[in-house]
């Protein structure tokens, strides 16, 4: 199995941190936690972290930029999911 050492390490550390935060936040169901990942290719790290931790929402900037979505569109997407989860 091929893996880049920097990517593998970064994705493993990010997944551990996200998992720890999800465990800590499990008792606070009325709150939402936002995590921002940064790096040279953040979308790859975001996708890998999402595949390993299964968060409620994943926003990948390149996808939204490609689809010409505005900040308002993204905010509406987030609030729709929050409202759906609340009902």
N, CA, C and O atoms as a printed pandas DataFrame, in Angstrom:
     atom_number atom_name residue_name chain_id  residue_number  x_coord  y_coord  z_coord
0              1         N          UNK        A               1    0.841   -1.177    0.000
1              2        CA          UNK        A               1    0.000    0.000    0.000
2              3         C          UNK        A               1    0.887    1.241    0.000
3              4         O          UNK        A               1    1.730    1.414    0.880
4              5         N          UNK        A               2    0.692    2.090   -0.981
5              6        CA          UNK        A               2    1.470    3.312   -1.074
6              7         C          UNK        A               2    0.867    4.395   -0.203
7              8         O          UNK        A               2   -0.353    4.556   -0.152
8              9         N          UNK        A               3    1.719    5.134    0.479
9             10        CA          UNK        A               3    1.262    6.273    1.277
10            11         C          UNK        A               3    2.405    7.266    1.384
11            12         O          UNK        A               3    3.564    6.886    1.545
12            13         N          UNK        A               4    2.067    8.523    1.293
13            14        CA          UNK        A               4    3.045    9.571    1.494
14            15         C          UNK        A               4    3.174    9.794    2.992
15            16         O          UNK        A               4    2.170    9.955    3.686
16            17         N          UNK        A               5    4.391    9.803    3.490
17            18        CA          UNK        A               5    4.600    9.899    4.935
18            19         C          UNK        A               5    3.960   11.149    5.503
19            20         O          UNK        A               5    3.288   11.075    6.532
20            21         N          UNK        A               6    4.146   12.281    4.874
21            22        CA          UNK        A               6    3.559   13.521    5.390
22            23         C          UNK        A               6    2.047   13.483    5.384
23            24         O          UNK        A               6    1.411   13.899    6.352
24            25         N          UNK        A               7    1.457   12.984    4.297
25            26        CA          UNK        A               7    0.005   12.909    4.209
26            27         C          UNK        A               7   -0.543   11.903    5.205
27            28         O          UNK        A               7   -1.530   12.175    5.889
28            29         N          UNK        A               8    0.093   10.739    5.290
29            30        CA          UNK        A               8   -0.369    9.694    6.200
30            31         C          UNK        A               8   -0.341   10.176    7.644
31            32         O          UNK        A               8   -1.293    9.969    8.396
32            33         N          UNK        A               9    0.745   10.814    8.020
33            34        CA          UNK        A               9    0.867   11.324    9.380
34            35         C          UNK        A               9   -0.157   12.417    9.649
35            36         O          UNK        A               9   -0.825   12.404   10.683
36            37         N          UNK        A              10   -0.282   13.363    8.722
37            38        CA          UNK        A              10   -1.234   14.458    8.902
38            39         C          UNK        A              10   -2.664   13.942    8.979
39            40         O          UNK        A              10   -3.437   14.399    9.821
40            41         N          UNK        A              11   -3.028   13.001    8.120
41            42        CA          UNK        A              11   -4.399   12.490    8.142
42            43         C          UNK        A              11   -4.666   11.687    9.409
43            44         O          UNK        A              11   -5.767   11.748    9.955
44            45         N          UNK        A              12   -3.678   10.937    9.882
45            46        CA          UNK        A              12   -3.855   10.173   11.116
46            47         C          UNK        A              12   -4.005   11.102   12.319
47            48         O          UNK        A              12   -4.884   10.901   13.157
48            49         N          UNK        A              13   -3.149   12.115   12.401
49            50        CA          UNK        A              13   -3.233   13.066   13.520
50            51         C          UNK        A              13   -4.552   13.834   13.465
51            52         O          UNK        A              13   -5.214   13.998   14.490
52            53         N          UNK        A              14   -4.940   14.306   12.284
53            54        CA          UNK        A              14   -6.213   15.022   12.150
54            55         C          UNK        A              14   -7.379   14.138   12.553
55            56         O          UNK        A              14   -8.276   14.589   13.265
56            57         N          UNK        A              15   -7.383   12.900   12.114
57            58        CA          UNK        A              15   -8.475   11.983   12.451
58            59         C          UNK        A              15   -8.539   11.716   13.952
59            60         O          UNK        A              15   -9.626   11.633   14.523
60            61         N          UNK        A              16   -7.384   11.581   14.587
61            62        CA          UNK        A              16   -7.363   11.389   16.036
62            63         C          UNK        A              16   -7.917   12.610   16.759
63            64         O          UNK        A              16   -8.701   12.479   17.699
64            65         N          UNK        A              17   -7.507   13.800   16.319
65            66        CA          UNK        A              17   -8.003   15.024   16.950
66            67         C          UNK        A              17   -9.499   15.203   16.730
67            68         O          UNK        A              17  -10.223   15.577   17.652
68            69         N          UNK        A              18   -9.962   14.939   15.518
69            70        CA          UNK        A              18  -11.394   15.049   15.232
70            71         C          UNK        A              18  -12.166   14.026   16.057
71            72         O          UNK        A              18  -13.205   14.349   16.632
72            73         N          UNK        A              19  -11.670   12.809   16.116
73            74        CA          UNK        A              19  -12.320   11.770   16.920
74            75         C          UNK        A              19  -12.386   12.131   18.387
75            76         O          UNK        A              19  -13.407   11.904   19.036
76            77         N          UNK        A              20  -11.307   12.695   18.924
77            78        CA          UNK        A              20  -11.300   13.130   20.322
78            79         C          UNK        A              20  -12.322   14.233   20.560
79            80         O          UNK        A              20  -13.033   14.217   21.565
80            81         N          UNK        A              21  -12.398   15.177   19.652
81            82        CA          UNK        A              21  -13.366   16.267   19.784
82            83         C          UNK        A              21  -14.790   15.728   19.681
83            84         O          UNK        A              21  -15.676   16.178   20.407
84            85         N          UNK        A              22  -15.014   14.773   18.791
85            86        CA          UNK        A              22  -16.345   14.186   18.659
86            87         C          UNK        A              22  -16.738   13.436   19.936
87            88         O          UNK        A              22  -17.897   13.485   20.350
88            89         N          UNK        A              23  -15.787   12.749   20.557
89            90        CA          UNK        A              23  -16.056   12.052   21.813
90            91         C          UNK        A              23  -16.391   13.055   22.915
91            92         O          UNK        A              23  -17.347   12.863   23.667
92            93         N          UNK        A              24  -15.606   14.118   23.006
93            94        CA          UNK        A              24  -15.849   15.140   24.016
94            95         C          UNK        A              24  -17.183   15.841   23.813
95            96         O          UNK        A              24  -17.845   16.210   24.784
96            97         N          UNK        A              25  -17.582   16.027   22.567
97            98        CA          UNK        A              25  -18.800   16.777   22.278
98            99         C          UNK        A              25  -20.054   15.903   22.247
99           100         O          UNK        A              25  -21.159   16.425   22.095
100          101         N          UNK        A              26  -19.905   14.599   22.387
101          102        CA          UNK        A              26  -21.059   13.694   22.291
102          103         C          UNK        A              26  -22.121   13.995   23.343
103          104         O          UNK        A              26  -23.308   13.779   23.097
104          105         N          UNK        A              27  -21.720   14.485   24.501
105          106        CA          UNK        A              27  -22.694   14.763   25.549
106          107         C          UNK        A              27  -23.385   16.111   25.364
107          108         O          UNK        A              27  -24.381   16.385   26.033
108          109         N          UNK        A              28  -22.879   16.947   24.479
109          110        CA          UNK        A              28  -23.451   18.282   24.247
110          111         C          UNK        A              28  -24.147   18.288   22.891
111          112         O          UNK        A              28  -23.664   18.909   21.944
112          113         N          UNK        A              29  -25.284   17.597   22.797
113          114        CA          UNK        A              29  -25.934   17.428   21.502
114          115         C          UNK        A              29  -26.550   18.708   20.959
115          116         O          UNK        A              29  -26.843   18.789   19.766
116          117         N          UNK        A              30  -26.751   19.703   21.805
117          118        CA          UNK        A              30  -27.351   20.938   21.295
118          119         C          UNK        A              30  -26.316   21.893   20.709
119          120         O          UNK        A              30  -26.673   22.939   20.167
120          121         N          UNK        A              31  -25.051   21.542   20.814
121          122        CA          UNK        A              31  -23.986   22.391   20.287
122          123         C          UNK        A              31  -23.391   21.778   19.029
123          124         O          UNK        A              31  -23.422   20.563   18.830
124          125         N          UNK        A              32  -22.852   22.646   18.189
125          126        CA          UNK        A              32  -22.149   22.212   16.981
126          127         C          UNK        A              32  -20.707   22.695   17.077
127          128         O          UNK        A              32  -20.447   23.808   17.534
128          129         N          UNK        A              33  -19.793   21.870   16.654
129          130        CA          UNK        A              33  -18.374   22.198   16.670
130          131         C          UNK        A              33  -17.871   22.244   15.238
131          132         O          UNK        A              33  -18.171   21.361   14.434
132          133         N          UNK        A              34  -17.110   23.272   14.928
133          134        CA          UNK        A              34  -16.565   23.440   13.591
134          135         C          UNK        A              34  -15.050   23.282   13.655
135          136         O          UNK        A              34  -14.387   23.870   14.509
136          137         N          UNK        A              35  -14.523   22.493   12.754
137          138        CA          UNK        A              35  -13.090   22.243   12.691
138          139         C          UNK        A              35  -12.607   22.678   11.317
139          140         O          UNK        A              35  -13.190   22.304   10.299
140          141         N          UNK        A              36  -11.560   23.454   11.292
141          142        CA          UNK        A              36  -10.992   23.902   10.022
142          143         C          UNK        A              36   -9.621   23.249    9.859
143          144         O          UNK        A              36   -8.737   23.405   10.701
144          145         N          UNK        A              37   -9.468   22.527    8.776
145          146        CA          UNK        A              37   -8.187   21.896    8.482
146          147         C          UNK        A              37   -7.462   22.719    7.436
147          148         O          UNK        A              37   -8.062   23.197    6.474
148          149         N          UNK        A              38   -6.169   22.875    7.638
149          150        CA          UNK        A              38   -5.374   23.658    6.702
150          151         C          UNK        A              38   -4.154   22.840    6.292
151          152         O          UNK        A              38   -3.688   21.967    7.024
152          153         N          UNK        A              39   -3.671   23.142    5.138
153          154        CA          UNK        A              39   -2.487   22.456    4.645
154          155         C          UNK        A              39   -2.282   22.779    3.182
155          156         O          UNK        A              39   -3.000   23.602    2.614
156          157         N          UNK        A              40   -1.299   22.131    2.569
157          158        CA          UNK        A              40   -1.026   22.388    1.159
158          159         C          UNK        A              40   -2.169   21.896    0.278
159          160         O          UNK        A              40   -2.583   22.591   -0.650
160          161         N          UNK        A              41   -2.673   20.722    0.559
161          162        CA          UNK        A              41   -3.828   20.172   -0.142
162          163         C          UNK        A              41   -4.906   19.846    0.885
163          164         O          UNK        A              41   -5.147   18.674    1.176
164          165         N          UNK        A              42   -5.552   20.860    1.433
165          166        CA          UNK        A              42   -6.474   20.604    2.544
166          167         C          UNK        A              42   -7.657   19.733    2.170
167          168         O          UNK        A              42   -8.166   19.006    3.023
168          169         N          UNK        A              43   -8.117   19.780    0.920
169          170        CA          UNK        A              43   -9.287   18.979    0.566
170          171         C          UNK        A              43   -8.999   17.485    0.694
171          172         O          UNK        A              43   -9.884   16.714    1.067
172          173         N          UNK        A              44   -7.776   17.072    0.389
173          174        CA          UNK        A              44   -7.428   15.660    0.534
174          175         C          UNK        A              44   -7.429   15.263    2.010
175          176         O          UNK        A              44   -7.898   14.181    2.362
176          177         N          UNK        A              45   -6.908   16.129    2.863
177          178        CA          UNK        A              45   -6.906   15.840    4.290
178          179         C          UNK        A              45   -8.319   15.865    4.858
179          180         O          UNK        A              45   -8.664   15.049    5.712
180          181         N          UNK        A              46   -9.134   16.800    4.386
181          182        CA          UNK        A              46  -10.527   16.885    4.842
182          183         C          UNK        A              46  -11.272   15.608    4.462
183          184         O          UNK        A              46  -11.968   15.016    5.287
184          185         N          UNK        A              47  -11.122   15.197    3.224
185          186        CA          UNK        A              47  -11.815   14.005    2.758
186          187         C          UNK        A              47  -11.361   12.769    3.522
187          188         O          UNK        A              47  -12.193   11.957    3.927
188          189         N          UNK        A              48  -10.079   12.617    3.722
189          190        CA          UNK        A              48   -9.570   11.466    4.464
190          191         C          UNK        A              48  -10.065   11.488    5.914
191          192         O          UNK        A              48  -10.466   10.457    6.452
192          193         N          UNK        A              49  -10.035   12.667    6.539
193          194        CA          UNK        A              49  -10.548   12.787    7.909
194          195         C          UNK        A              49  -12.028   12.464    7.996
195          196         O          UNK        A              49  -12.476   11.833    8.954
196          197         N          UNK        A              50  -12.789   12.896    6.996
197          198        CA          UNK        A              50  -14.232   12.617    6.971
198          199         C          UNK        A              50  -14.496   11.124    6.792
199          200         O          UNK        A              50  -15.399   10.572    7.422
200          201         N          UNK        A              51  -13.717   10.474    5.942
201          202        CA          UNK        A              51  -13.895    9.043    5.733
202          203         C          UNK        A              51  -13.593    8.252    7.002
203          204         O          UNK        A              51  -14.197    7.206    7.241
204          205         N          UNK        A              52  -12.670    8.743    7.808
205          206        CA          UNK        A              52  -12.288    8.021    9.020
206          207         C          UNK        A              52  -13.166    8.358   10.219
207          208         O          UNK        A              52  -13.304    7.527   11.117
208          209         N          UNK        A              53  -13.771    9.557   10.267
209          210        CA          UNK        A              53  -14.488    9.972   11.477
210          211         C          UNK        A              53  -15.992   10.149   11.298
211          212         O          UNK        A              53  -16.709   10.210   12.297
212          213         N          UNK        A              54  -16.494   10.234   10.082
213          214        CA          UNK        A              54  -17.931   10.328    9.784
214          215         C          UNK        A              54  -18.619   11.517   10.469
215          216         O          UNK        A              54  -19.540   11.314   11.260
216          217         N          UNK        A              55  -18.193   12.741   10.183
217          218        CA          UNK        A              55  -18.842   13.912   10.790
218          219         C          UNK        A              55  -20.213   14.170   10.173
219          220         O          UNK        A              55  -20.573   13.558    9.167
220          221         N          UNK        A              56  -20.969   15.072   10.775
221          222        CA          UNK        A              56  -22.305   15.412   10.274
222          223         C          UNK        A              56  -22.248   16.165    8.953
223          224         O          UNK        A              56  -23.068   15.925    8.067
224          225         N          UNK        A              57  -21.296   17.065    8.813
225          226        CA          UNK        A              57  -21.166   17.885    7.608
226          227         C          UNK        A              57  -19.692   17.972    7.236
227          228         O          UNK        A              57  -18.820   18.064    8.100
228          229         N          UNK        A              58  -19.435   17.940    5.936
229          230        CA          UNK        A              58  -18.085   18.175    5.427
230          231         C          UNK        A              58  -18.198   19.216    4.327
231          232         O          UNK        A              58  -18.991   19.068    3.397
232          233         N          UNK        A              59  -17.410   20.255    4.438
233          234        CA          UNK        A              59  -17.394   21.306    3.423
234          235         C          UNK        A              59  -16.003   21.323    2.802
235          236         O          UNK        A              59  -15.007   21.548    3.490
236          237         N          UNK        A              60  -15.948   21.088    1.519
237          238        CA          UNK        A              60  -14.674   21.100    0.798
238          239         C          UNK        A              60  -14.679   22.325   -0.109
239          240         O          UNK        A              60  -15.490   22.428   -1.029
240          241         N          UNK        A              61  -13.771   23.242    0.160
241          242        CA          UNK        A              61  -13.791   24.544   -0.511
242          243         C          UNK        A              61  -13.689   24.440   -2.024
243          244         O          UNK        A              61  -14.350   25.191   -2.741
244          245         N          UNK        A              62  -12.865   23.515   -2.523
245          246        CA          UNK        A              62  -12.713   23.389   -3.971
246          247         C          UNK        A              62  -14.028   23.005   -4.656
247          248         O          UNK        A              62  -14.308   23.471   -5.761
248          249         N          UNK        A              63  -14.823   22.173   -4.019
249          250        CA          UNK        A              63  -16.101   21.762   -4.596
250          251         C          UNK        A              63  -17.056   22.945   -4.669
251          252         O          UNK        A              63  -17.712   23.157   -5.689
252          253         N          UNK        A              64  -17.135   23.716   -3.586
253          254        CA          UNK        A              64  -18.035   24.861   -3.564
254          255         C          UNK        A              64  -17.567   25.954   -4.525
255          256         O          UNK        A              64  -18.387   26.647   -5.128
256          257         N          UNK        A              65  -16.268   26.106   -4.664
257          258        CA          UNK        A              65  -15.743   27.081   -5.624
258          259         C          UNK        A              65  -16.043   26.638   -7.053
259          260         O          UNK        A              65  -16.416   27.456   -7.894
260          261         N          UNK        A              66  -15.883   25.352   -7.326
261          262        CA          UNK        A              66  -16.167   24.816   -8.655
262          263         C          UNK        A              66  -17.637   25.000   -9.021
263          264         O          UNK        A              66  -17.962   25.281  -10.175
264          265         N          UNK        A              67  -18.529   24.839   -8.031
265          266        CA          UNK        A              67  -19.971   24.977   -8.261
266          267         C          UNK        A              67  -20.446   26.423   -8.179
267          268         O          UNK        A              67  -21.646   26.688   -8.251
268          269         N          UNK        A              68  -19.505   27.364   -8.029
269          270        CA          UNK        A              68  -19.809   28.802   -7.930
270          271         C          UNK        A              68  -20.825   29.115   -6.832
271          272         O          UNK        A              68  -21.708   29.953   -7.011
272          273         N          UNK        A              69  -20.689   28.432   -5.696
273          274        CA          UNK        A              69  -21.580   28.683   -4.573
274          275         C          UNK        A              69  -21.076   29.878   -3.768
275          276         O          UNK        A              69  -19.872   30.061   -3.589
276          277         N          UNK        A              70  -21.998   30.667   -3.296
277          278        CA          UNK        A              70  -21.649   31.830   -2.496
278          279         C          UNK        A              70  -21.599   31.434   -1.021
279          280         O          UNK        A              70  -21.990   30.328   -0.647
280          281         N          UNK        A              71  -21.115   32.350   -0.200
281          282        CA          UNK        A              71  -21.105   32.118    1.237
282          283         C          UNK        A              71  -22.536   31.913    1.745
283          284         O          UNK        A              71  -22.776   31.094    2.632
284          285         N          UNK        A              72  -23.468   32.653    1.183
285          286        CA          UNK        A              72  -24.876   32.506    1.576
286          287         C          UNK        A              72  -25.374   31.090    1.270
287          288         O          UNK        A              72  -26.099   30.506    2.075
288          289         N          UNK        A              73  -24.998   30.540    0.133
289          290        CA          UNK        A              73  -25.393   29.166   -0.212
290          291         C          UNK        A              73  -24.847   28.163    0.804
291          292         O          UNK        A              73  -25.548   27.239    1.216
292          293         N          UNK        A              74  -23.604   28.353    1.197
293          294        CA          UNK        A              74  -22.973   27.442    2.155
294          295         C          UNK        A              74  -23.626   27.570    3.520
295          296         O          UNK        A              74  -23.888   26.567    4.183
296          297         N          UNK        A              75  -23.888   28.797    3.943
297          298        CA          UNK        A              75  -24.561   29.016    5.234
298          299         C          UNK        A              75  -25.951   28.391    5.220
299          300         O          UNK        A              75  -26.361   27.775    6.204
300          301         N          UNK        A              76  -26.682   28.544    4.116
301          302        CA          UNK        A              76  -28.003   27.926    4.002
302          303         C          UNK        A              76  -27.911   26.405    4.073
303          304         O          UNK        A              76  -28.756   25.759    4.693
304          305         N          UNK        A              77  -26.902   25.841    3.449
305          306        CA          UNK        A              77  -26.675   24.398    3.497
306          307         C          UNK        A              77  -26.465   23.936    4.939
307          308         O          UNK        A              77  -27.055   22.946    5.373
308          309         N          UNK        A              78  -25.627   24.655    5.670
309          310        CA          UNK        A              78  -25.349   24.299    7.060
310          311         C          UNK        A              78  -26.601   24.431    7.918
311          312         O          UNK        A              78  -26.924   23.526    8.687
312          313         N          UNK        A              79  -27.307   25.551    7.792
313          314        CA          UNK        A              79  -28.498   25.760    8.630
314          315         C          UNK        A              79  -29.603   24.765    8.299
315          316         O          UNK        A              79  -30.337   24.348    9.195
316          317         N          UNK        A              80  -29.739   24.378    7.042
317          318        CA          UNK        A              80  -30.734   23.358    6.684
318          319         C          UNK        A              80  -30.441   22.033    7.390
319          320         O          UNK        A              80  -31.355   21.373    7.885
320          321         N          UNK        A              81  -29.174   21.652    7.435
321          322        CA          UNK        A              81  -28.802   20.400    8.097
322          323         C          UNK        A              81  -29.020   20.508    9.601
323          324         O          UNK        A              81  -29.482   19.553   10.226
324          325         N          UNK        A              82  -28.694   21.657   10.190
325          326        CA          UNK        A              82  -28.910   21.846   11.619
326          327         C          UNK        A              82  -30.398   21.763   11.949
327          328         O          UNK        A              82  -30.783   21.116   12.923
328          329         N          UNK        A              83  -31.235   22.413   11.144
329          330        CA          UNK        A              83  -32.678   22.362   11.369
330          331         C          UNK        A              83  -33.219   20.947   11.200
331          332         O          UNK        A              83  -34.072   20.512   11.974
332          333         N          UNK        A              84  -32.734   20.238   10.207
333          334        CA          UNK        A              84  -33.182   18.861    9.989
334          335         C          UNK        A              84  -32.815   17.974   11.159
335          336         O          UNK        A              84  -33.601   17.121   11.573
336          337         N          UNK        A              85  -31.627   18.173   11.690
337          338        CA          UNK        A              85  -31.166   17.359   12.818
338          339         C          UNK        A              85  -31.953   17.695   14.093
339          340         O          UNK        A              85  -32.141   16.829   14.947
340          341         N          UNK        A              86  -32.408   18.939   14.223
341          342        CA          UNK        A              86  -33.135   19.375   15.420
342          343         C          UNK        A              86  -34.550   18.807   15.469
343          344         O          UNK        A              86  -35.138   18.709   16.546
344          345         N          UNK        A              87  -35.101   18.436   14.324
345          346        CA          UNK        A              87  -36.481   17.940   14.320
346          347         C          UNK        A              87  -36.579   16.460   14.520
347          348         O          UNK        A              87  -37.680   15.911   14.537
